[in-house]
Each structure stands twice: as structure tokens, then as C-alpha cells.
Short mmCIF file of C-alpha atoms and ligand atoms in Angstrom, two decimals:
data_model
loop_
_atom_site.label_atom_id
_atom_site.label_comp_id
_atom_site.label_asym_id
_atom_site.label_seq_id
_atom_site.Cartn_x
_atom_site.Cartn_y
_atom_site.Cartn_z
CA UNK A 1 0.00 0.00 0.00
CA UNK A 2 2.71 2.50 0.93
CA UNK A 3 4.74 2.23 -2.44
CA UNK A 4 1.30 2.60 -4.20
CA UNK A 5 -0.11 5.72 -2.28
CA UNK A 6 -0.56 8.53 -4.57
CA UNK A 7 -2.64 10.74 -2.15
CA UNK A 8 -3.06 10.63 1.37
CA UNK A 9 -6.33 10.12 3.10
CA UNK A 10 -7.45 11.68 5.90
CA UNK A 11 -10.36 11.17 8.40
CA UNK A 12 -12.88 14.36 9.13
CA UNK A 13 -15.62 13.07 11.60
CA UNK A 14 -17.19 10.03 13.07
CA UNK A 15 -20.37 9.39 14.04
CA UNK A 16 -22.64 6.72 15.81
CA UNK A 17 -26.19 5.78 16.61
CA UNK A 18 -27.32 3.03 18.22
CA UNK A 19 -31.44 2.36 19.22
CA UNK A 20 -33.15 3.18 22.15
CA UNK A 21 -34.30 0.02 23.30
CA UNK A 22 -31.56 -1.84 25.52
CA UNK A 23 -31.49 -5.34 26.76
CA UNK A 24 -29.91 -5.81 30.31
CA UNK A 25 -28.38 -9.05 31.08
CA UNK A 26 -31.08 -10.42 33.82
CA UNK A 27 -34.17 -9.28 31.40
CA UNK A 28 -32.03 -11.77 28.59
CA UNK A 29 -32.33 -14.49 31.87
CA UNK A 30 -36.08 -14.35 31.36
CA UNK A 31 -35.53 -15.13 27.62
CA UNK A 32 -33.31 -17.82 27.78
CA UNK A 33 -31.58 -20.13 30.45
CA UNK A 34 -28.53 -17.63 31.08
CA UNK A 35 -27.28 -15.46 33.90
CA UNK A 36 -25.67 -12.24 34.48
CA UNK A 37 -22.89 -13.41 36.30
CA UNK A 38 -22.07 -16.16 33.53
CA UNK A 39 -22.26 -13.67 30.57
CA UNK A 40 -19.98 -11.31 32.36
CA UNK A 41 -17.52 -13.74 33.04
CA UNK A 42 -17.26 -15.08 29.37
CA UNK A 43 -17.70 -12.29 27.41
CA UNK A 44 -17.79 -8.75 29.66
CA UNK A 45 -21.23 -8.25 28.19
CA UNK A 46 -23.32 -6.26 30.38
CA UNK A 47 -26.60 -5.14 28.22
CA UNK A 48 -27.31 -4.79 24.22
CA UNK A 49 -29.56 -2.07 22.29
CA UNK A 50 -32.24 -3.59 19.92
CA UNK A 51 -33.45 -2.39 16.80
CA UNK A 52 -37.00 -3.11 17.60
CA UNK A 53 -40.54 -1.41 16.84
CA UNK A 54 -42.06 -2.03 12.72
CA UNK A 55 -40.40 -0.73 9.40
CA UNK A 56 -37.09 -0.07 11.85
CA UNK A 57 -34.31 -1.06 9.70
CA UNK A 58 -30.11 -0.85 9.07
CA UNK A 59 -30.62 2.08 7.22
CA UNK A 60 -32.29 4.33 10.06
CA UNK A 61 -29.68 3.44 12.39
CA UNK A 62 -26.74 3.65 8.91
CA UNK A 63 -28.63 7.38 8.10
CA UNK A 64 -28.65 8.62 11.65
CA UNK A 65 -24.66 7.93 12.04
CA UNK A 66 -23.66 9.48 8.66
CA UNK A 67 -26.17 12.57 9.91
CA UNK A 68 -24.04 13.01 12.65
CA UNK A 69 -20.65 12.50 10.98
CA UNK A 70 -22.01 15.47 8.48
CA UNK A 71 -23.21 17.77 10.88
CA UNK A 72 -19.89 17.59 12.78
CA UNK A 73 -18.02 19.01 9.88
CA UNK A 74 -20.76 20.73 9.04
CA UNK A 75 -20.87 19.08 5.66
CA UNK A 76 -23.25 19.39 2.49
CA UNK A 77 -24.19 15.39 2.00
CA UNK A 78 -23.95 16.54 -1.80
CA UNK A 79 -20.27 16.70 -1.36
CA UNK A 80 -19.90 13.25 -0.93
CA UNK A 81 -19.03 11.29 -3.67
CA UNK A 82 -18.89 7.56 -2.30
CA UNK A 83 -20.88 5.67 0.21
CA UNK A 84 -19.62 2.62 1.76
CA UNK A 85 -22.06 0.34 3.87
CA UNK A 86 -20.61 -2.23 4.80
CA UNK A 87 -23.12 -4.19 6.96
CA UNK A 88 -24.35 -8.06 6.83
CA UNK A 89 -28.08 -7.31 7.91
CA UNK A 90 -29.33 -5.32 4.73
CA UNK A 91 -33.05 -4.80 4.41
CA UNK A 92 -32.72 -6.10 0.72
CA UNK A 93 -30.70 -8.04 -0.36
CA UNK A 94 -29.80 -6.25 -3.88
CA UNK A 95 -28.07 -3.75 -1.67
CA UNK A 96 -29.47 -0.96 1.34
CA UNK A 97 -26.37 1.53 0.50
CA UNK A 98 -28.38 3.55 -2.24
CA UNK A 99 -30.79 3.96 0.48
CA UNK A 100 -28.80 5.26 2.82
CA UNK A 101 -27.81 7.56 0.00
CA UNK A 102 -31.09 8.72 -0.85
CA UNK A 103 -32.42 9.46 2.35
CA UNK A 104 -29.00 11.86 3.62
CA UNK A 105 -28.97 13.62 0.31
CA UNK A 106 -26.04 12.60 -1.03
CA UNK A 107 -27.08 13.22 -4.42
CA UNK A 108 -24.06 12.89 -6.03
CA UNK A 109 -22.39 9.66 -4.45
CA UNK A 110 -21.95 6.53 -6.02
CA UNK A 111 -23.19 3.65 -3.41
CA UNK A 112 -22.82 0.00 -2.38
CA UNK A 113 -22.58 -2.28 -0.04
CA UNK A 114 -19.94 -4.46 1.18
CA UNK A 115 -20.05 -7.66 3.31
CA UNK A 116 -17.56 -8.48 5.45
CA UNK A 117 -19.33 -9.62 8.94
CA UNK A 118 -17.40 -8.24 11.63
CA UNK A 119 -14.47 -7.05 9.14
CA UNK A 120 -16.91 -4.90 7.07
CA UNK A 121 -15.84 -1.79 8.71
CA UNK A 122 -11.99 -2.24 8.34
CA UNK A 123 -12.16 -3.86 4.41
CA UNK A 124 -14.39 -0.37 4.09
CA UNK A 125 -11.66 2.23 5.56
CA UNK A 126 -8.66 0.10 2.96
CA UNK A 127 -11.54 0.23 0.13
CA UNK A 128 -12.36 3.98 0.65
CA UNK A 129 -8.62 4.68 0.70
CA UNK A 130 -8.12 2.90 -2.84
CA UNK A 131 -10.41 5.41 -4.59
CA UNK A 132 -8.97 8.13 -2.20
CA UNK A 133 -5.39 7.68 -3.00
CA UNK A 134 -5.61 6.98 -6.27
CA UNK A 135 -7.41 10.61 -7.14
CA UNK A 136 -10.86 8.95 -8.12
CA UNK A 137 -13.03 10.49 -5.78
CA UNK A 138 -12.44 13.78 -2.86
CA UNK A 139 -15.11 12.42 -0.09
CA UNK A 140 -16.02 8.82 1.21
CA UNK A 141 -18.52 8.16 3.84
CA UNK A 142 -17.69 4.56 5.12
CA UNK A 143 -20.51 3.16 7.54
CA UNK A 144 -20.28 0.06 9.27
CA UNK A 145 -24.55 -1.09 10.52
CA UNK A 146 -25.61 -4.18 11.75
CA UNK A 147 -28.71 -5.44 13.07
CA UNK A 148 -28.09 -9.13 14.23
CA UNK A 149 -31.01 -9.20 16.46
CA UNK A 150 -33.44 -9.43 12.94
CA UNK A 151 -30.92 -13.12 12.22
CA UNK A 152 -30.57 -14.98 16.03
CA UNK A 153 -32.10 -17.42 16.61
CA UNK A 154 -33.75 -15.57 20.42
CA UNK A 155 -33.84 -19.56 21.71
CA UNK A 156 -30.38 -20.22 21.33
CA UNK A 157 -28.34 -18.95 24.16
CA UNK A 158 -25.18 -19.55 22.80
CA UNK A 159 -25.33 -16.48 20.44
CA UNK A 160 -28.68 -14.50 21.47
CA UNK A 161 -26.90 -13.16 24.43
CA UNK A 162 -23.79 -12.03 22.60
CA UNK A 163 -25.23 -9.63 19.65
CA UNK A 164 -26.49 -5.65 19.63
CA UNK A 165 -27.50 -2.92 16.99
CA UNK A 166 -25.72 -0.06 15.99
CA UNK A 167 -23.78 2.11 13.26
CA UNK A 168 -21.14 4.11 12.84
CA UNK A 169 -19.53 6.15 10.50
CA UNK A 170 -16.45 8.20 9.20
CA UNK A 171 -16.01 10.65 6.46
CA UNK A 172 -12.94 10.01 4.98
CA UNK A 173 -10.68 12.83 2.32
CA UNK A 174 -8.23 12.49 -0.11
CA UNK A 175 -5.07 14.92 1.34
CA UNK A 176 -1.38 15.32 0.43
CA UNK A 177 0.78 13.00 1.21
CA UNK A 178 2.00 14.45 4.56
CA UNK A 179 -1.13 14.23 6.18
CA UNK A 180 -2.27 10.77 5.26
CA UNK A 181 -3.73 8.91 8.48
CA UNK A 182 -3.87 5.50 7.11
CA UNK A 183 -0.76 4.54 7.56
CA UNK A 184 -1.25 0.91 6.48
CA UNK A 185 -3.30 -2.35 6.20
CA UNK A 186 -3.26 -6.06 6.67
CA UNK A 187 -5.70 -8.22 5.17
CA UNK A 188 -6.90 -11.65 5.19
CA UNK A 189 -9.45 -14.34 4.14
CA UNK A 190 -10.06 -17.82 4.91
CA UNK A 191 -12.68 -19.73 3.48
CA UNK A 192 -11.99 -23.23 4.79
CA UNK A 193 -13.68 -22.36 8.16
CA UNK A 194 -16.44 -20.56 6.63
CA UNK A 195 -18.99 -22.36 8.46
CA UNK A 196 -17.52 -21.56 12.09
CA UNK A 197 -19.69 -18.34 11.81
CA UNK A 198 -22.81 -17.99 9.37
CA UNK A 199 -26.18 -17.05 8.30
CA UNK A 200 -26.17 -19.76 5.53
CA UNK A 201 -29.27 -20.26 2.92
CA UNK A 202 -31.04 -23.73 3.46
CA UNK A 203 -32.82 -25.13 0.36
CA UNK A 204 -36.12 -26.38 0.71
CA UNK A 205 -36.34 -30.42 0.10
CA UNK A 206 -38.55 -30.15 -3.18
CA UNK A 207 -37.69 -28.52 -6.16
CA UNK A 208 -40.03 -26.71 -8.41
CA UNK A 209 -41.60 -29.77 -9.85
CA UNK A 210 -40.64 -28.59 -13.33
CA UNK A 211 -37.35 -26.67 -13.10
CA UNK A 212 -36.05 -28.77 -10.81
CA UNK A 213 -34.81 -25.60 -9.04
CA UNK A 214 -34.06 -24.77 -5.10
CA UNK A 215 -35.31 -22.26 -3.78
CA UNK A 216 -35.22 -21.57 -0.07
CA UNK A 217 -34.43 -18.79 2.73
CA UNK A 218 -31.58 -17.83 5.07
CA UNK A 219 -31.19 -19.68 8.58
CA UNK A 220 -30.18 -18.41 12.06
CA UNK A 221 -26.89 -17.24 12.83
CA UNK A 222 -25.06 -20.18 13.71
CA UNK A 223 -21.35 -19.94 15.29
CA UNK A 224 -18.89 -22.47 16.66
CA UNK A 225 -17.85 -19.86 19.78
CA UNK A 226 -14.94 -22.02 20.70
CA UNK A 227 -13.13 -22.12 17.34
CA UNK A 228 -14.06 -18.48 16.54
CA UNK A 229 -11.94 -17.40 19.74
CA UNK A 230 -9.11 -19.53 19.04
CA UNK A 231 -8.72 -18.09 15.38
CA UNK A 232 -8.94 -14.68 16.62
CA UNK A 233 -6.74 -14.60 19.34
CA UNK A 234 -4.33 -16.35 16.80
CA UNK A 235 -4.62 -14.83 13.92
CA UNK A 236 -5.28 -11.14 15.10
CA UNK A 237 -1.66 -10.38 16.75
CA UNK A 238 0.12 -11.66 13.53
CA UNK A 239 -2.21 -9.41 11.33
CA UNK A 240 -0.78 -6.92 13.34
CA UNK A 241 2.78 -7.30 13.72
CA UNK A 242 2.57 -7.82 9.86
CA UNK A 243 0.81 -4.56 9.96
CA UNK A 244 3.19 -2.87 12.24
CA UNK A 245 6.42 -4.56 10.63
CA UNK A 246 6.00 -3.21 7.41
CA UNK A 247 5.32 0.39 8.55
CA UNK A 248 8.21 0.22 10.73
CA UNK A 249 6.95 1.39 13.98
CA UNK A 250 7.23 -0.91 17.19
CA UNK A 251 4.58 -2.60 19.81
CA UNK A 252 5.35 1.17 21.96
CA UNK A 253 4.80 2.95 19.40
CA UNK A 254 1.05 1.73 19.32
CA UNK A 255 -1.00 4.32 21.19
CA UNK A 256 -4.57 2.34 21.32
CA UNK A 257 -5.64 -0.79 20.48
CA UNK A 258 -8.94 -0.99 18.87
CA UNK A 259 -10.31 -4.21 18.29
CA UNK A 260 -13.54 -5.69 16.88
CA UNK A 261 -15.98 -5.60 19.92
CA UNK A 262 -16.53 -9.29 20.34
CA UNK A 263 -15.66 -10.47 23.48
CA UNK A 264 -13.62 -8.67 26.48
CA UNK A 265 -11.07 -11.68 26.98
CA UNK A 266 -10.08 -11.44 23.22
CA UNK A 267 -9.53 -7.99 23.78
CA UNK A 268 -7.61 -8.93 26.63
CA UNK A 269 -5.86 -12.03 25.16
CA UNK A 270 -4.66 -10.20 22.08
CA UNK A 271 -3.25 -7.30 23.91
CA UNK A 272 -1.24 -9.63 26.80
CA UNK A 273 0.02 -11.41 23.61
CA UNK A 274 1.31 -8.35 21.78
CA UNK A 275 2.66 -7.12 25.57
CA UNK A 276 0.29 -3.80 25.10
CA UNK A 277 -0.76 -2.36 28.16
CA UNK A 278 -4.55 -2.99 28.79
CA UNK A 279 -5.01 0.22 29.71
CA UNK A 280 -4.59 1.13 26.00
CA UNK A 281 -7.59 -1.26 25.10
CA UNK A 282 -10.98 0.75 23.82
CA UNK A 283 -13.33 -1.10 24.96
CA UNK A 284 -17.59 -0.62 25.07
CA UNK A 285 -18.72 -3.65 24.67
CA UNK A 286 -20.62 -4.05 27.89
CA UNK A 287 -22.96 -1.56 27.13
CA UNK A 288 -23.49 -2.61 23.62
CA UNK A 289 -22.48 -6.40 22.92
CA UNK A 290 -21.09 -7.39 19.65
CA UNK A 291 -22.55 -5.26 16.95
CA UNK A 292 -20.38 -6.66 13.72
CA UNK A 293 -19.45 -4.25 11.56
CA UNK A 294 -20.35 -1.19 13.57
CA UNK A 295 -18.43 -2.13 16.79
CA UNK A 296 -15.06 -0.63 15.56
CA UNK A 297 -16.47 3.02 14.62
CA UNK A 298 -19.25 3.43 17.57
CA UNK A 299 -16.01 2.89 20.00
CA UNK A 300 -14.09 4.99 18.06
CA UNK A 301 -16.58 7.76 18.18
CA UNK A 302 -17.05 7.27 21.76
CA UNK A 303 -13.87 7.64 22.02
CA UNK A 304 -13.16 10.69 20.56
CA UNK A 305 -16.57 12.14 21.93
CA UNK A 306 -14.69 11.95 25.62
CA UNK A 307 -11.25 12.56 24.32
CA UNK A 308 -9.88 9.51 24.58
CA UNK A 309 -7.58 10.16 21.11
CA UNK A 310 -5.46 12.72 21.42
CA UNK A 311 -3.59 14.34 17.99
CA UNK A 312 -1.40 12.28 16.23
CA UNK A 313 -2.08 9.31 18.55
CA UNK A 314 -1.24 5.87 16.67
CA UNK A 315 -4.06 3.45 16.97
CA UNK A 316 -4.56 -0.06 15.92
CA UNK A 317 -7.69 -1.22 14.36
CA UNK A 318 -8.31 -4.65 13.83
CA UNK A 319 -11.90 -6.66 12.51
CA UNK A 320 -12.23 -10.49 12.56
CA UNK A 321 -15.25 -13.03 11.84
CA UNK A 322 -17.49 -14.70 9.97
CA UNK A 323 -15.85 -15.51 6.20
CA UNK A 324 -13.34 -16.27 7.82
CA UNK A 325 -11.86 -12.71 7.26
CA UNK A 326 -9.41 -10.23 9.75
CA UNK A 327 -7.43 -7.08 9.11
CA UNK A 328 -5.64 -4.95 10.57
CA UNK A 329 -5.14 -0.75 9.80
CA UNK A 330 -3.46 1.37 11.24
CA UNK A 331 -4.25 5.12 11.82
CA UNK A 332 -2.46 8.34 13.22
CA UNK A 333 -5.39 10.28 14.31
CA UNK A 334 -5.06 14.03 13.51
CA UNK A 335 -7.23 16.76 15.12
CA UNK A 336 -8.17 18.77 11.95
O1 UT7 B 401 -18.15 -11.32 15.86
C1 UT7 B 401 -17.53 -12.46 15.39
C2 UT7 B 401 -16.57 -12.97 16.30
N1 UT7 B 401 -17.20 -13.78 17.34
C3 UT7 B 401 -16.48 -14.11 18.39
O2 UT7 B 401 -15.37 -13.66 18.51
C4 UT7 B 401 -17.04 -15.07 19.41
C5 UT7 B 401 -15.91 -15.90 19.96
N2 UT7 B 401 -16.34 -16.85 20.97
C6 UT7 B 401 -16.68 -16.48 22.22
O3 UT7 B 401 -16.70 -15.31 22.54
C7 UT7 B 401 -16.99 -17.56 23.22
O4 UT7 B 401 -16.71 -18.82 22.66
C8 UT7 B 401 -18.46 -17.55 23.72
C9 UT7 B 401 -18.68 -16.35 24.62
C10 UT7 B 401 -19.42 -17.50 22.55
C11 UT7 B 401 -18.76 -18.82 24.55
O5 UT7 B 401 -17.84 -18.89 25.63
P1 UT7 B 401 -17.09 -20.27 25.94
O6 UT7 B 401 -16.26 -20.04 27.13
O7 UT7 B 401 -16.39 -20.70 24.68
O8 UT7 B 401 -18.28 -21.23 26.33
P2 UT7 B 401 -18.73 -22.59 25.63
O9 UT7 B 401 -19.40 -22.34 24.33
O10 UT7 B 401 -17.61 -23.56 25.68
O11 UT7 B 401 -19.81 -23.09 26.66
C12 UT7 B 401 -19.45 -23.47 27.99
C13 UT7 B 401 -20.69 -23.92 28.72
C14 UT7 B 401 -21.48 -24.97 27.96
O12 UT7 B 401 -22.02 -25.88 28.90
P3 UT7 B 401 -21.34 -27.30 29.17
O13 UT7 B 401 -21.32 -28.00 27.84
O14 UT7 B 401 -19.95 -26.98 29.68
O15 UT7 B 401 -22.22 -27.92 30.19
C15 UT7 B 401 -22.60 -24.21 27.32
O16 UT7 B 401 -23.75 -24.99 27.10
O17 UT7 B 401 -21.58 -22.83 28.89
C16 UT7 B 401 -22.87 -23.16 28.36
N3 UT7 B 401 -23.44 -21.94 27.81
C17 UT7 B 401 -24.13 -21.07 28.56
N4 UT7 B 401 -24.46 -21.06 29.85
C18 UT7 B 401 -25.15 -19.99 30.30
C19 UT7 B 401 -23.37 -21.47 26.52
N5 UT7 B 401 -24.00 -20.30 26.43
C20 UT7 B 401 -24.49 -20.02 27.67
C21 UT7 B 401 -25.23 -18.96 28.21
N6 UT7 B 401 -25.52 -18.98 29.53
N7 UT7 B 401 -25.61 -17.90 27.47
#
């Protein structure tokens, strides 16, 4: 990436939104056979929000982020000319990123969405940077929004208790050179364990009697917890000592670690393995659970909101899940 960059990119605002409608621990006891204490001890979960109430979708939660990423800069949505959405829980399945671009006005952005689970928002910061540093386009709003609660299966406590709703999202501008934040990225994919984490599509048992075509509908989310946390707290530190290798900085240099909200011992687990401090981990998931592709930017932009990041602070971002895919980028955050 770094012999390649043309342009730098820089990052103007975040913003968040998550619903109203929260979900404590002991209320998810009267749901299914769980307990505060034992979600608390295996995951640091301590309540979710829920998208609930009719016609509530991705894109109210994806348009009320992006809203307040705009209003921070105080930006005209028109001057936006690419929208990222990277979520997993679309309302249709042909795409809910034009959507999001009708309803904030961003009349003259081009608009898809990208799936990535829990990686979504990190493959959308390296994607928005391709067009960025290569000149195509000025302004890219990336938004990570997920609404898991619309795929669990709310019998199955294995997974109900772990997922919330939320977005986030970050304006990102092409710059020169010296004031490119995106330092680098680390990606990877593998498919072999794709079903360790998935919302697969079950055929029904007849075909069409003269096509002989399947048709059928998506399942549950289903996820094999144990091997999910033994490929991330794997596979995440050598993303990013691969990340931080190639840029040439050290483990010291790293001013916050910023991982995929998932679980609080993976957060732990991958810092005690890369010997960063915990006290440099950002961290929210008790109040919100694991919301996949917005985790990353709803705890950055809580950060920031109680200035957590100070300027030119280095921080690590890493994403990991379902595909399998992980990444790692790395960002020096600059007060503009
Ligand atoms: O966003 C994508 C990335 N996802 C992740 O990173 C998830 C990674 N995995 C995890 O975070 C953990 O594996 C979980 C939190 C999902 C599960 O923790 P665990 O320590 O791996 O527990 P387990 O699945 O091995 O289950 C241990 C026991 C089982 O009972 P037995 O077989 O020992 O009698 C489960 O049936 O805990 C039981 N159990 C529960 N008990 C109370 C499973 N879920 C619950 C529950 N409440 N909600």
C-alpha cells in the first residue's frame, strides 16, 4: 500500500447511533436459560440495544450515524461522492447503500454495499482509501450497521446473548501526502472455516416440480464460539505485527488498540500477547455487545466524543469473523 499511495487520506468526523431500546443481562435471563454473572464472566457483556418497533431497519440506524458525521463538519451530503455500507443485515438483499444515500442527500455519491461480517468496517476504511489515493473520488462516507437481532435465533443462548444494533460512520478525504492517516493495512481471508460463523441459505427439500430448481431462505446465525476465539486470538496479533512490521513502527509505538468488539477476553488475550498495556484497550462492549461491523467506529466515536484520542495518537484497528476474514489498519489520528 505505501509504495502505491498517490494521495493521502485523511479522516474528518465520526459518528454513531445506536437504538433506544436496551437489553440488560437479567431481562435476557427471562428469555433464555442464562445469567448475568455467567455472561460477564465469558464475554464482559453487560446489556445490548435492539433495533425493535415495525419498518425499523439498518438504514435508520446507517442514516442517523452518517447525519451526525455530516453535521460535525458541518458538511453538504452533496459533497460526498462515495458511500460505503458495509453491513451483513441489509433490508434487501440487492443492496441498502443507495438507500442510505437517498435518504441523507447525497445526491451525487456513487453507493454500495460491502459484506464483510465483523471485518466490514476495516475492508471499508482500505476500500475507501483505494479510490482516495488513487485521485478517483475527494469524499467517502464509510458506515459500518448491523442489526443481528433481525438473524438470532432468540432460543439459542449460545449467540442471542452475545449480539447488539448499531452504526457508525467516518467521512474520509483524499489529502497530500503528509497528512495521510492510514498509515497501512493487513488483510486476510479464509474460506476453509467458513462455516464456524454464518447465516447460511437452506434449500427447501422439493424442487419446483418442473425446473427442478431450489429455492429456499436464510437460517439463524449459527457460530462455533470455541473455534471463533481460538482463530482470533491467533490470527489477530500476527495481522498486526505484519501490519506494524512493514510500517516500521514498534509494539510502543502503538497508542490504542482498537479491536472488533466481540468479546472482552479477546480484547484482553490479544493485547497480553502483543505485551500492550490494557489500559490502552478501547473497549464498550458491555454496554453494547457485539454489533459486527459497527463495533469498531461506535467505540471509536465514543472515544473521541470523551477525548480519549489525542492528535497524532497511533491506533490499531483490527476486525475479525465470519468468512473467515481479519485485518488490521493502522491510523495516526489528527485533530483537523
Ligand atoms: O463477531 C464475530 C466474532 N465472534 C467471536 O469472537 C465469538 C468468539 N467466541 C466467544 O466469545 C466464546 O466462545 C463464547 C462467549 C461465545 C462462549 O464462551 P465459551 O467459554 O467458549 O463457552 P462454551 O461455548 O464452551 O460453553 C461453555 C458452557 C457450555 O455448557 P457445558 O457444555 O460446559 O455444560 C454451554 O452450554 O456454557 C454453556 N453456555 C451457557 N451457559 C449460560 C453457553 N451459552 C451459555 C449462556 N448462559 N448464554
Amino acid at each position: 500500500m505505501k509504495s502505491l499511495t498517490m494521495q493521502g487520506a485523511k479522516i474528518l468526523a465520526t459518528g454513531s447511533a445506536v437504538p433506544d431500546s436496551s437489553l440488560s443481562n437479567s431481562q435476557m435471563s427471562e428469555i433464555v436459560q442464562t445469567s448475568d454473572e455467567w455472561i460477564v464472566t465469558r464475554t464482559g457483556i453487560k446489556e445490548r440495544r435492539l433495533l425493535t418497533g415495525m419498518n425499523q431497519s439498518v438504514i435508520d440506524l446507517a442514516v442517523l450515524a452518517s447525519m451526525k458525521a455530516l453535521d460535525k463538519i458541518s458538511m453538504n451530503p452533496s459533497e460526498i461522492n462515495l458511500i460505503i455500507l458495509a453491513t451483513s443485515t441489509p433490508n434487501d438483499l440487492f443492496g441498502s447503500a443507495s438507500q442510505v444515500q437517498s435518504k441523507i442527500g447525497a445526491i451525487n455519491a456513487v453507493a454500495f454495499d460491502l459484506t464483510a461480517a465483523c471485518s466490514g468496517f476495516v475492508l471499508g476504511i482500505v476500500t475507501a482509501c483505494q479510490f482516495l489515493q488513487n485521485g478517483s473520488y475527494r469524499n467517502v462516507l464509510v458506515i459500518g450497521a448491523d442489526t443481528l437481532s433481525k438473524w438470532i435465533d432468540w432460543s439459542d443462548r449460545s449467540t442471542c446473548i452475545l449480539f447488539g444494533d448499531a452504526a457508525g460512520a467516518m467521512i474520509i478525504q483524499s489529502c497530500s501526502k503528509e497528512n495521510n492517516s492510514i498509515l497501512n493495512f493487513q488483510l486476510n481471508t479464509n474460506g476453509n472455516y467458513a462455516d464456524y460463523l454464518s447465516i447460511s441459505y437452506q434449500e427447501q427439500v422439493n424442487p419446483h416440480p418442473i425446473l427442478n430448481l431450489y429455492q429456499g431462505a436464510f437460517k439463524y446465525v449459527s457460530m462455533n464460539g470455541k473455534e471463533v476465539y481460538k482463530f482470533a486470538v491467533s490470527q489477530v496479533p500476527l495481522s498486526i505485527l505484519k501490519c506494524i512490521d512493514s510500517l516500521n513502527i514498534s509494539i510502543n509505538d502503538i497508542d490504542w488498540l482498537l479491536l472488533h468488539q466481540a468479546n472482552e477476553r479477546i480484547l484482553t488475550a490479544v493485547a497480553e500477547k502483543l505485551c500492550i498495556n490494557t489500559n490502552k484497550i478501547i473497549s464498550n462492549l458491555s454496554k453494547y455487545g457485539n454489533t459486527s461491523a459497527a463495533s469498531i467506529p461506535l467505540a471509536l466515536d465514543e472515544a473521541l466524543q470523551i477525548n480519549k484520542i489525542s492528535h497524532n495518537d497511533i491506533i490499531v484497528i483490527s476486525g475479525f469473523g465470519a468468512g473467515l476474514t481479519w485485518g488490521t489498519v493502522i491510523i495516526r489520528w489528527k485533530a483537523f
